[in-house]
Every structure is written in structure tokens, then in C-alpha cells.
N, CA, C and O atoms as a Tripos MOL2 file, in Angstrom:
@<TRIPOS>MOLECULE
protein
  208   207    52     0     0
PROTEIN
NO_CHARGES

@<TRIPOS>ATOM
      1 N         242.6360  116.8370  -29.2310 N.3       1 UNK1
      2 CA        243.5430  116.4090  -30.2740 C.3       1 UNK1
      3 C         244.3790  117.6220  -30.6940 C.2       1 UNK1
      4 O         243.8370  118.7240  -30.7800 O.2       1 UNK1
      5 N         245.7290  117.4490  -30.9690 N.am      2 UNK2
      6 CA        246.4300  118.7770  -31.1480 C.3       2 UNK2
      7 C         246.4320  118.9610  -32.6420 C.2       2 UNK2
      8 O         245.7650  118.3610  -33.4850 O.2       2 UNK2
      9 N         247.1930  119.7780  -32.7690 N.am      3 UNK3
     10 CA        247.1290  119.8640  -34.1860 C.3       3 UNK3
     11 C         248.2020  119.2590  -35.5190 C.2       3 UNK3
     12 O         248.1040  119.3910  -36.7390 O.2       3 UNK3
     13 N         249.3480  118.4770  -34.5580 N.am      4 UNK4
     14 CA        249.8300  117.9290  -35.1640 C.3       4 UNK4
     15 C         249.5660  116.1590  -35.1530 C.2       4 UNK4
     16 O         250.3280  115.3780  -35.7230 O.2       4 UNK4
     17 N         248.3100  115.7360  -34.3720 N.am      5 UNK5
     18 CA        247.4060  114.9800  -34.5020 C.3       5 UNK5
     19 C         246.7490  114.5500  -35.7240 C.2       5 UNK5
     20 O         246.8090  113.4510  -36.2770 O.2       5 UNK5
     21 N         245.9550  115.8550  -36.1340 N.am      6 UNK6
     22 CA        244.9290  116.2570  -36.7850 C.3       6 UNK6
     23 C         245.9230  116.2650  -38.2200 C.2       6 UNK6
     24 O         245.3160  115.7860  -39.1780 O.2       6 UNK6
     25 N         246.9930  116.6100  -38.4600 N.am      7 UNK7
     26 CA        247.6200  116.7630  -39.5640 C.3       7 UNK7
     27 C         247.9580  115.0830  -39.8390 C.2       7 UNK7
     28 O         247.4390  114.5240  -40.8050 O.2       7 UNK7
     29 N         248.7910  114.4050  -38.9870 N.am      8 UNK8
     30 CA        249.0330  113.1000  -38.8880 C.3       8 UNK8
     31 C         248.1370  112.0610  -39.8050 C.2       8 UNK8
     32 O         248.2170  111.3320  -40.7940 O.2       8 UNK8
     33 N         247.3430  112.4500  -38.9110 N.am      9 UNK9
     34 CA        245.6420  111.4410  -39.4790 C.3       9 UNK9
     35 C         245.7530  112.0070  -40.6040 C.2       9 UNK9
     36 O         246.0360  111.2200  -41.5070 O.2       9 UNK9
     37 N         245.6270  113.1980  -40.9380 N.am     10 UNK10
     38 CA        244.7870  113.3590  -42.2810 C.3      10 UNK10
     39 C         245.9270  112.7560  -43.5060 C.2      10 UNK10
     40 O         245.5560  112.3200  -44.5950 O.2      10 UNK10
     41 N         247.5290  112.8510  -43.0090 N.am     11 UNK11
     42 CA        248.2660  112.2880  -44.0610 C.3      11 UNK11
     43 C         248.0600  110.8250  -44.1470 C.2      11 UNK11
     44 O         247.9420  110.0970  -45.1330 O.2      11 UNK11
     45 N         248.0420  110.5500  -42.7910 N.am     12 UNK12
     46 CA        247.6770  109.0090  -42.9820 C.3      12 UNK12
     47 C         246.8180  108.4740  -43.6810 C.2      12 UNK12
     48 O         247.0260  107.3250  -44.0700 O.2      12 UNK12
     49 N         245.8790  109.0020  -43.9610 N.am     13 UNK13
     50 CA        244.1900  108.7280  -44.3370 C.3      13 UNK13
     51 C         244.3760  108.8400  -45.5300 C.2      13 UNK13
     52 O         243.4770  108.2470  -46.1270 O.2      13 UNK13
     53 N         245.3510  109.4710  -46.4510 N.am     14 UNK14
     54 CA        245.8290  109.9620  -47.6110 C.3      14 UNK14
     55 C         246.6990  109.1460  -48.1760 C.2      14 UNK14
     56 O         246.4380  108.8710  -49.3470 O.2      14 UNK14
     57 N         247.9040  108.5420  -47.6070 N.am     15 UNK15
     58 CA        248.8140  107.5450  -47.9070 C.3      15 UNK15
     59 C         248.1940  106.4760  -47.6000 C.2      15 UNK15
     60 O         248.6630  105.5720  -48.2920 O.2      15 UNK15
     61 N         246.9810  105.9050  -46.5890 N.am     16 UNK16
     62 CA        245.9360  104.2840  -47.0210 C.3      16 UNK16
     63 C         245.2240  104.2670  -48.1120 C.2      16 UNK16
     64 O         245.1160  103.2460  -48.7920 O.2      16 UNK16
     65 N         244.6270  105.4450  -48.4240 N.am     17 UNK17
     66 CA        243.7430  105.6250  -49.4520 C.3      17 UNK17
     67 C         244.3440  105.2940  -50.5060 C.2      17 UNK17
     68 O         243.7860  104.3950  -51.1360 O.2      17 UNK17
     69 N         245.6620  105.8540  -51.1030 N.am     18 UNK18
     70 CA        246.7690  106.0490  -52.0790 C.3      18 UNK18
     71 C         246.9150  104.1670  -52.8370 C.2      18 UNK18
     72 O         246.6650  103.6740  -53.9370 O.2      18 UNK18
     73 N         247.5210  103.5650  -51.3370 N.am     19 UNK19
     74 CA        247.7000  102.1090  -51.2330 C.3      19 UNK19
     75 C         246.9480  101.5390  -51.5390 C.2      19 UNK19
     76 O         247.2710  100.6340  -52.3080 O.2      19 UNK19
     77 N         245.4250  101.6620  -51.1590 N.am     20 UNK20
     78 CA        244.1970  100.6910  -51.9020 C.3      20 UNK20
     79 C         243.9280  101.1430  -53.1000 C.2      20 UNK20
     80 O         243.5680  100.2590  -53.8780 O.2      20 UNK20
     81 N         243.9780  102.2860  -53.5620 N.am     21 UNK21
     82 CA        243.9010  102.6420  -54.8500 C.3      21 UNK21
     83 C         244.9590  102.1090  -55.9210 C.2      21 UNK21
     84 O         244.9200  102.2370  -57.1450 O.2      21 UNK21
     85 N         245.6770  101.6340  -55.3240 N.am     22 UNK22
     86 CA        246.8140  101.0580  -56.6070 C.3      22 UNK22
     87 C         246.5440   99.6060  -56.9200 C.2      22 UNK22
     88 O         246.6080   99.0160  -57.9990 O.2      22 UNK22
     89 N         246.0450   98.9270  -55.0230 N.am     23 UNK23
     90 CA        245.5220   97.6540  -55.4370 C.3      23 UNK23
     91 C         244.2730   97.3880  -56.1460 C.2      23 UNK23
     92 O         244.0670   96.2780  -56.6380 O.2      23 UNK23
     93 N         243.3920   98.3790  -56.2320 N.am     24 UNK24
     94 CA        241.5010   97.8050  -56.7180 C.3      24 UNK24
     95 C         242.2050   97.6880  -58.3110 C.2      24 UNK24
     96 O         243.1800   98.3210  -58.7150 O.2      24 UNK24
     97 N         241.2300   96.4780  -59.2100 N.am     25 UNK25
     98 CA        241.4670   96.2980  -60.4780 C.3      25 UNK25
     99 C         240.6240   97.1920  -61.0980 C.2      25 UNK25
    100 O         241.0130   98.0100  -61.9320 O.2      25 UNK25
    101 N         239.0190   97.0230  -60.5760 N.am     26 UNK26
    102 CA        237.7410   97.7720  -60.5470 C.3      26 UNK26
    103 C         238.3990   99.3700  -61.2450 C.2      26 UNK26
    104 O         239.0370  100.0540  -60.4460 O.2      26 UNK26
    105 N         238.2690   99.7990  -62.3780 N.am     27 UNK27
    106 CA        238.8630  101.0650  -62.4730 C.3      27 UNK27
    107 C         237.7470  102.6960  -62.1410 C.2      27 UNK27
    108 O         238.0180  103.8930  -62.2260 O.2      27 UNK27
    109 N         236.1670  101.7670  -61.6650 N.am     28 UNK28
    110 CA        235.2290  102.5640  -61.1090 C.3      28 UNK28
    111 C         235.6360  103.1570  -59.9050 C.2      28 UNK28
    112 O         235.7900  104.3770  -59.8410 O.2      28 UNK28
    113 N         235.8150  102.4590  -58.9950 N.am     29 UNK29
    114 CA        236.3200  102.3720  -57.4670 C.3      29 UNK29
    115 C         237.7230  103.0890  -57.4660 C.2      29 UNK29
    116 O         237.8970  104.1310  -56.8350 O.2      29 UNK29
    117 N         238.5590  102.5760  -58.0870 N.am     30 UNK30
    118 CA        239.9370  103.8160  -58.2070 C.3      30 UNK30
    119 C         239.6240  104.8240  -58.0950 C.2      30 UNK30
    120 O         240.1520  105.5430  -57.2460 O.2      30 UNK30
    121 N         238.3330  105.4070  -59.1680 N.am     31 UNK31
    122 CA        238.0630  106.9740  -59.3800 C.3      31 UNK31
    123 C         237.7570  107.2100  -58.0180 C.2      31 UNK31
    124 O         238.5980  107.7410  -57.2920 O.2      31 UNK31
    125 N         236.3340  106.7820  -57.4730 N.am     32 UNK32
    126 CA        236.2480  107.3550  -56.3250 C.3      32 UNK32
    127 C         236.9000  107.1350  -55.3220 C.2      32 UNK32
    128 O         236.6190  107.7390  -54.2870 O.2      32 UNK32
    129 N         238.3660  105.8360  -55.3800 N.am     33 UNK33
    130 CA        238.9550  106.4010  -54.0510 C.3      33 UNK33
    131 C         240.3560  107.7100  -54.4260 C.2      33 UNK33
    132 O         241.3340  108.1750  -53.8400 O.2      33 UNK33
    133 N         239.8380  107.8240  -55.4190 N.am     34 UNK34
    134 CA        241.2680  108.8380  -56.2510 C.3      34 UNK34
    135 C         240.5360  110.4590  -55.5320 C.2      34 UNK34
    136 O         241.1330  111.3900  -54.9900 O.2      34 UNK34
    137 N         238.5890  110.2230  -55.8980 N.am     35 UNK35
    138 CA        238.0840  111.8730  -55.6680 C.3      35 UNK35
    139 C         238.5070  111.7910  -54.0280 C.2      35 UNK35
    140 O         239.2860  112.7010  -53.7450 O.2      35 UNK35
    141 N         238.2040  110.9910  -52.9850 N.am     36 UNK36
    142 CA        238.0880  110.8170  -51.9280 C.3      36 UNK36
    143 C         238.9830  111.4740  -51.2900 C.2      36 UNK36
    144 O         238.7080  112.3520  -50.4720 O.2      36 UNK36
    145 N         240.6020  110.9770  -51.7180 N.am     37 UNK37
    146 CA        241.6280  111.4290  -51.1860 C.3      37 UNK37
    147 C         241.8930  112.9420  -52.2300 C.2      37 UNK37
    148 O         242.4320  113.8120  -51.5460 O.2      37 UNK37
    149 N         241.7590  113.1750  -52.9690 N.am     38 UNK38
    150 CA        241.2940  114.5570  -53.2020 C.3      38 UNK38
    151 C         240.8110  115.4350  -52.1480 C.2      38 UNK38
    152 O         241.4150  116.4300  -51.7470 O.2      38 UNK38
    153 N         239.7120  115.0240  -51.7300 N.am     39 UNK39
    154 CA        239.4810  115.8390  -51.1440 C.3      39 UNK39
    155 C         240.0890  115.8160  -49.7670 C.2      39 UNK39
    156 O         240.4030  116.8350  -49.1520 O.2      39 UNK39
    157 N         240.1830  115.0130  -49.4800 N.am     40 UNK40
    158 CA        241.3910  114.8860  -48.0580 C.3      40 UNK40
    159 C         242.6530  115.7340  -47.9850 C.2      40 UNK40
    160 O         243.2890  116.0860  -46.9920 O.2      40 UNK40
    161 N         242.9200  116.0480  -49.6510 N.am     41 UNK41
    162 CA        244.1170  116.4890  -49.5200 C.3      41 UNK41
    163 C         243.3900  117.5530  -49.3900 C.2      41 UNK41
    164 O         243.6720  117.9680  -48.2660 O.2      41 UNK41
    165 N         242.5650  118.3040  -49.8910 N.am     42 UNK42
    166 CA        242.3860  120.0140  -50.1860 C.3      42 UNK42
    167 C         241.7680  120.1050  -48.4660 C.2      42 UNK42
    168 O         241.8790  121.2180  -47.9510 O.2      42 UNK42
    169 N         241.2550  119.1900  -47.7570 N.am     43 UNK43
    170 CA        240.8150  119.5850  -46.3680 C.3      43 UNK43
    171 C         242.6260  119.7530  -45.5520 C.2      43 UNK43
    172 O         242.8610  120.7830  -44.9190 O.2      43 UNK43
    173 N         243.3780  119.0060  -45.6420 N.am     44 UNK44
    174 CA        245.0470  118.9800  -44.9740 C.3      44 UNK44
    175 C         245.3750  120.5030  -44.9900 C.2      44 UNK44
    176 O         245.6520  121.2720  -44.0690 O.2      44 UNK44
    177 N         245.2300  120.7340  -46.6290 N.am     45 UNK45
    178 CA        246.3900  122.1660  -47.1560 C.3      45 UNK45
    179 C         245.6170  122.9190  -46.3740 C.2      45 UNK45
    180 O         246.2830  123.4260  -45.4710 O.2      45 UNK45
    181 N         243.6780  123.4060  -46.3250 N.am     46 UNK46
    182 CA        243.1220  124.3490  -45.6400 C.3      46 UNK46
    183 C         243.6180  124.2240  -44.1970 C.2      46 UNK46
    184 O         244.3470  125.0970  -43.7250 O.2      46 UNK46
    185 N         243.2170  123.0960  -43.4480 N.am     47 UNK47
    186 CA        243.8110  122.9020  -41.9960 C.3      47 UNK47
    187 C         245.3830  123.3970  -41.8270 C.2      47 UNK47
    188 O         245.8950  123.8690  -40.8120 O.2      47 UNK47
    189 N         245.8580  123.2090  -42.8160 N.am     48 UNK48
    190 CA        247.3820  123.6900  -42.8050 C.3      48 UNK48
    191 C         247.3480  124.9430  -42.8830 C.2      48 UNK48
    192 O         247.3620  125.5730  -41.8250 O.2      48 UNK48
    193 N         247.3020  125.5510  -43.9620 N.am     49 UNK49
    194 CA        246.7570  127.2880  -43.6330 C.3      49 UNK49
    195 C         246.0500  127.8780  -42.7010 C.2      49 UNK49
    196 O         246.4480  128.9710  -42.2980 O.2      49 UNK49
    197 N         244.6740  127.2140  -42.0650 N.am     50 UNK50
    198 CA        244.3590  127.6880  -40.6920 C.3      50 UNK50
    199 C         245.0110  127.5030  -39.7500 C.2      50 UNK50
    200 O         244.8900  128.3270  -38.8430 O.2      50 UNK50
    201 N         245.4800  126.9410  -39.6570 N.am     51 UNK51
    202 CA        246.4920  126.8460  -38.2120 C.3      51 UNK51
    203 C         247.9830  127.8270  -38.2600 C.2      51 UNK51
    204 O         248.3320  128.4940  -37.2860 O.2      51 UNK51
    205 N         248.6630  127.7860  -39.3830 N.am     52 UNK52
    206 CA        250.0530  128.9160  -39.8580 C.3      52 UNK52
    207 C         249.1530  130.2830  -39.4650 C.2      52 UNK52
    208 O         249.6420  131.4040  -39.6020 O.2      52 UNK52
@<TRIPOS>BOND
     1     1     2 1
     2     2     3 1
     3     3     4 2
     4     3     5 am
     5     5     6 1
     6     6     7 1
     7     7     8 2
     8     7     9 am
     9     9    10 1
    10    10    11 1
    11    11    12 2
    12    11    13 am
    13    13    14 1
    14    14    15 1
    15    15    16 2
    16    15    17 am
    17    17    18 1
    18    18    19 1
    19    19    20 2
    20    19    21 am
    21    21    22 1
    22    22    23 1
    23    23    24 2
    24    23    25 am
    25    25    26 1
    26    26    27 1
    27    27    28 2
    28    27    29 am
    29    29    30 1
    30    30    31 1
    31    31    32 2
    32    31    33 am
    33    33    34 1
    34    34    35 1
    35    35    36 2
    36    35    37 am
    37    37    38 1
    38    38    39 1
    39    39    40 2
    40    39    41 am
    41    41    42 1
    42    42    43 1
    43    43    44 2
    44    43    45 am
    45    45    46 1
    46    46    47 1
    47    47    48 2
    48    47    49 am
    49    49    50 1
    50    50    51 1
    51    51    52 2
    52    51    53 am
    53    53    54 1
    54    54    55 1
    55    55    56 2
    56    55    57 am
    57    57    58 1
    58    58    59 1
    59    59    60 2
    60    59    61 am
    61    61    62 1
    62    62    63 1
    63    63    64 2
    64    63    65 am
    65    65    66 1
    66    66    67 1
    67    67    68 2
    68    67    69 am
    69    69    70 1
    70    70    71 1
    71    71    72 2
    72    71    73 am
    73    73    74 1
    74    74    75 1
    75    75    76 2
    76    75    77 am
    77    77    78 1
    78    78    79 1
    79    79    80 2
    80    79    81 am
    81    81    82 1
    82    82    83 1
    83    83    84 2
    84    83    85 am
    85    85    86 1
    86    86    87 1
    87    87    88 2
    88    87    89 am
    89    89    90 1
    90    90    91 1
    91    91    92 2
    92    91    93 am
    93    93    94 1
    94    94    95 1
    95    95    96 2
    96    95    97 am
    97    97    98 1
    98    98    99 1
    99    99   100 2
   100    99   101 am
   101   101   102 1
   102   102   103 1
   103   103   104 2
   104   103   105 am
   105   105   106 1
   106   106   107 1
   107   107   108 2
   108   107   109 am
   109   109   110 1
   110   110   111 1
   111   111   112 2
   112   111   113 am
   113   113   114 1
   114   114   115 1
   115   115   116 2
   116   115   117 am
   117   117   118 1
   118   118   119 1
   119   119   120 2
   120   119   121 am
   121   121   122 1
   122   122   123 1
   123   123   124 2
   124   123   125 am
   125   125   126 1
   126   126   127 1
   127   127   128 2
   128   127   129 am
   129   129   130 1
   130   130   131 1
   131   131   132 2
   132   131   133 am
   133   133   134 1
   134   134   135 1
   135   135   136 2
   136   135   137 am
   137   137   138 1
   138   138   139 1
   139   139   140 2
   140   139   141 am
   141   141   142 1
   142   142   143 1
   143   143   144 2
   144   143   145 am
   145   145   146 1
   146   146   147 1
   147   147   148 2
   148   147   149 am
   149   149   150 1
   150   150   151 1
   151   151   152 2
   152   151   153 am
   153   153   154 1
   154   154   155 1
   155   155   156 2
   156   155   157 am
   157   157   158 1
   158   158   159 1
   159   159   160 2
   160   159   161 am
   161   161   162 1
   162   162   163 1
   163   163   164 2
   164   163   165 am
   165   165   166 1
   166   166   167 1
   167   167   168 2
   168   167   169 am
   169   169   170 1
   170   170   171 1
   171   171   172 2
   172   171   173 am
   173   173   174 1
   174   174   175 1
   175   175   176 2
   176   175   177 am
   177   177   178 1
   178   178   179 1
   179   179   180 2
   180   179   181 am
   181   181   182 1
   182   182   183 1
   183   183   184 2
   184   183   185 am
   185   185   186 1
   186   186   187 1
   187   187   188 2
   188   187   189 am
   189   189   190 1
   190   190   191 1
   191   191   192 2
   192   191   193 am
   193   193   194 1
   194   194   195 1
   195   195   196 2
   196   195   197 am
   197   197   198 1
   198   198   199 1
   199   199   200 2
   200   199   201 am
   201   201   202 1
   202   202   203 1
   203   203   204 2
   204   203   205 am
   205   205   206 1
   206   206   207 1
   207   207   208 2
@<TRIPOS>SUBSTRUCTURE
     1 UNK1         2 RESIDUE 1 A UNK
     2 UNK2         6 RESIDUE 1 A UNK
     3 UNK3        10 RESIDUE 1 A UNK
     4 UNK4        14 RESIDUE 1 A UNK
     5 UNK5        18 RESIDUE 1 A UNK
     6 UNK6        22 RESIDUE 1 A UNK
     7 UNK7        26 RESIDUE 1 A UNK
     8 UNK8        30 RESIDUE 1 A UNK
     9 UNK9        34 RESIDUE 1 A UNK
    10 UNK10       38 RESIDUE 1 A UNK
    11 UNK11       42 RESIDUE 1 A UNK
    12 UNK12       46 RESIDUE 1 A UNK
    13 UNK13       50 RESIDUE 1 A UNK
    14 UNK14       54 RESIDUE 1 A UNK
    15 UNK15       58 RESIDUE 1 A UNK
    16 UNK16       62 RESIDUE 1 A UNK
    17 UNK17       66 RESIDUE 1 A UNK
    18 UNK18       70 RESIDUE 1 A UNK
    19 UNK19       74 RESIDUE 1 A UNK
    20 UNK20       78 RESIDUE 1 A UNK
    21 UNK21       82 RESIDUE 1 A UNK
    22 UNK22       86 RESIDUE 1 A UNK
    23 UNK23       90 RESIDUE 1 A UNK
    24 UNK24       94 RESIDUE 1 A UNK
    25 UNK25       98 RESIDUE 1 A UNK
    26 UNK26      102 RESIDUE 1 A UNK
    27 UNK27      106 RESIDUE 1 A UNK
    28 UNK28      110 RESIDUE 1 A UNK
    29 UNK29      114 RESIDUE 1 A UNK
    30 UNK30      118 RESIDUE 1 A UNK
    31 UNK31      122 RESIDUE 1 A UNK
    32 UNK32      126 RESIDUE 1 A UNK
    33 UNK33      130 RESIDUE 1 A UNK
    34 UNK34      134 RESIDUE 1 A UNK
    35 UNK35      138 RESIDUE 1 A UNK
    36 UNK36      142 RESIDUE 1 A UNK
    37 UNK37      146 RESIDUE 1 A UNK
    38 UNK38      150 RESIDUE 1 A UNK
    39 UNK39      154 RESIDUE 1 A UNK
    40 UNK40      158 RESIDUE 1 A UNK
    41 UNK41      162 RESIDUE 1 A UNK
    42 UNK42      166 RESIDUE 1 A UNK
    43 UNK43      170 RESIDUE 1 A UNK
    44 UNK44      174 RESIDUE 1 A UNK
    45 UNK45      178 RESIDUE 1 A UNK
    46 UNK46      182 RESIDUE 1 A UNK
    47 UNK47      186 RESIDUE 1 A UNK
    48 UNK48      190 RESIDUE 1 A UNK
    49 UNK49      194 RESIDUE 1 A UNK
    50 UNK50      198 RESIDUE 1 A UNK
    51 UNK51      202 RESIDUE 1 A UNK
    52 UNK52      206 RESIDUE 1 A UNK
């Protein structure tokens, strides 16, 4: 997988997450899909800095 693969996915995984989080009513489930993609994002920016 290259590395602009690996970046791809991880935005992707970030902008689905984003989308179901706006639809759940559940405001439990928001949180954790809110920490989830949190952390997706802080894994992107590191992968982004390891690779620059």
C-alpha cells in the first residue's frame, strides 16, 4: 500500500465517521464516534509527519 493509499483511507475513514455522527440521535454514540475519529485524525497528522 503506498502512502498516498494509507493517507486516502485514513481521510476517508474520517469523513464516514463525520457523516454517521451527524446522523445518530443517541447523543452517547456521537461522543464515541466524535473520540474515534479523533483519534484517526491525530494517527493521519503523525503518518503525515512520518512520511514528510
Amino acid at each position: 500500500m503506498t502512502n498516498i493509499e494509507i493517507t486516502w483511507y485514513l481521510r476517508r475513514a474520517i469523513d464516514d465517521i463525520r457523516n454517521v455522527e451527524e446522523k445518530v440521535r443517541n447523543k452517547e454514540d456521537a461522543n464515541i464516534l466524535r473520540d474515534i475519529r479523533a483519534k484517526l485524525h491525530k494517527l493521519r497528522v503523525k503518518y503525515d509527519l512520518l512520511k514528510s
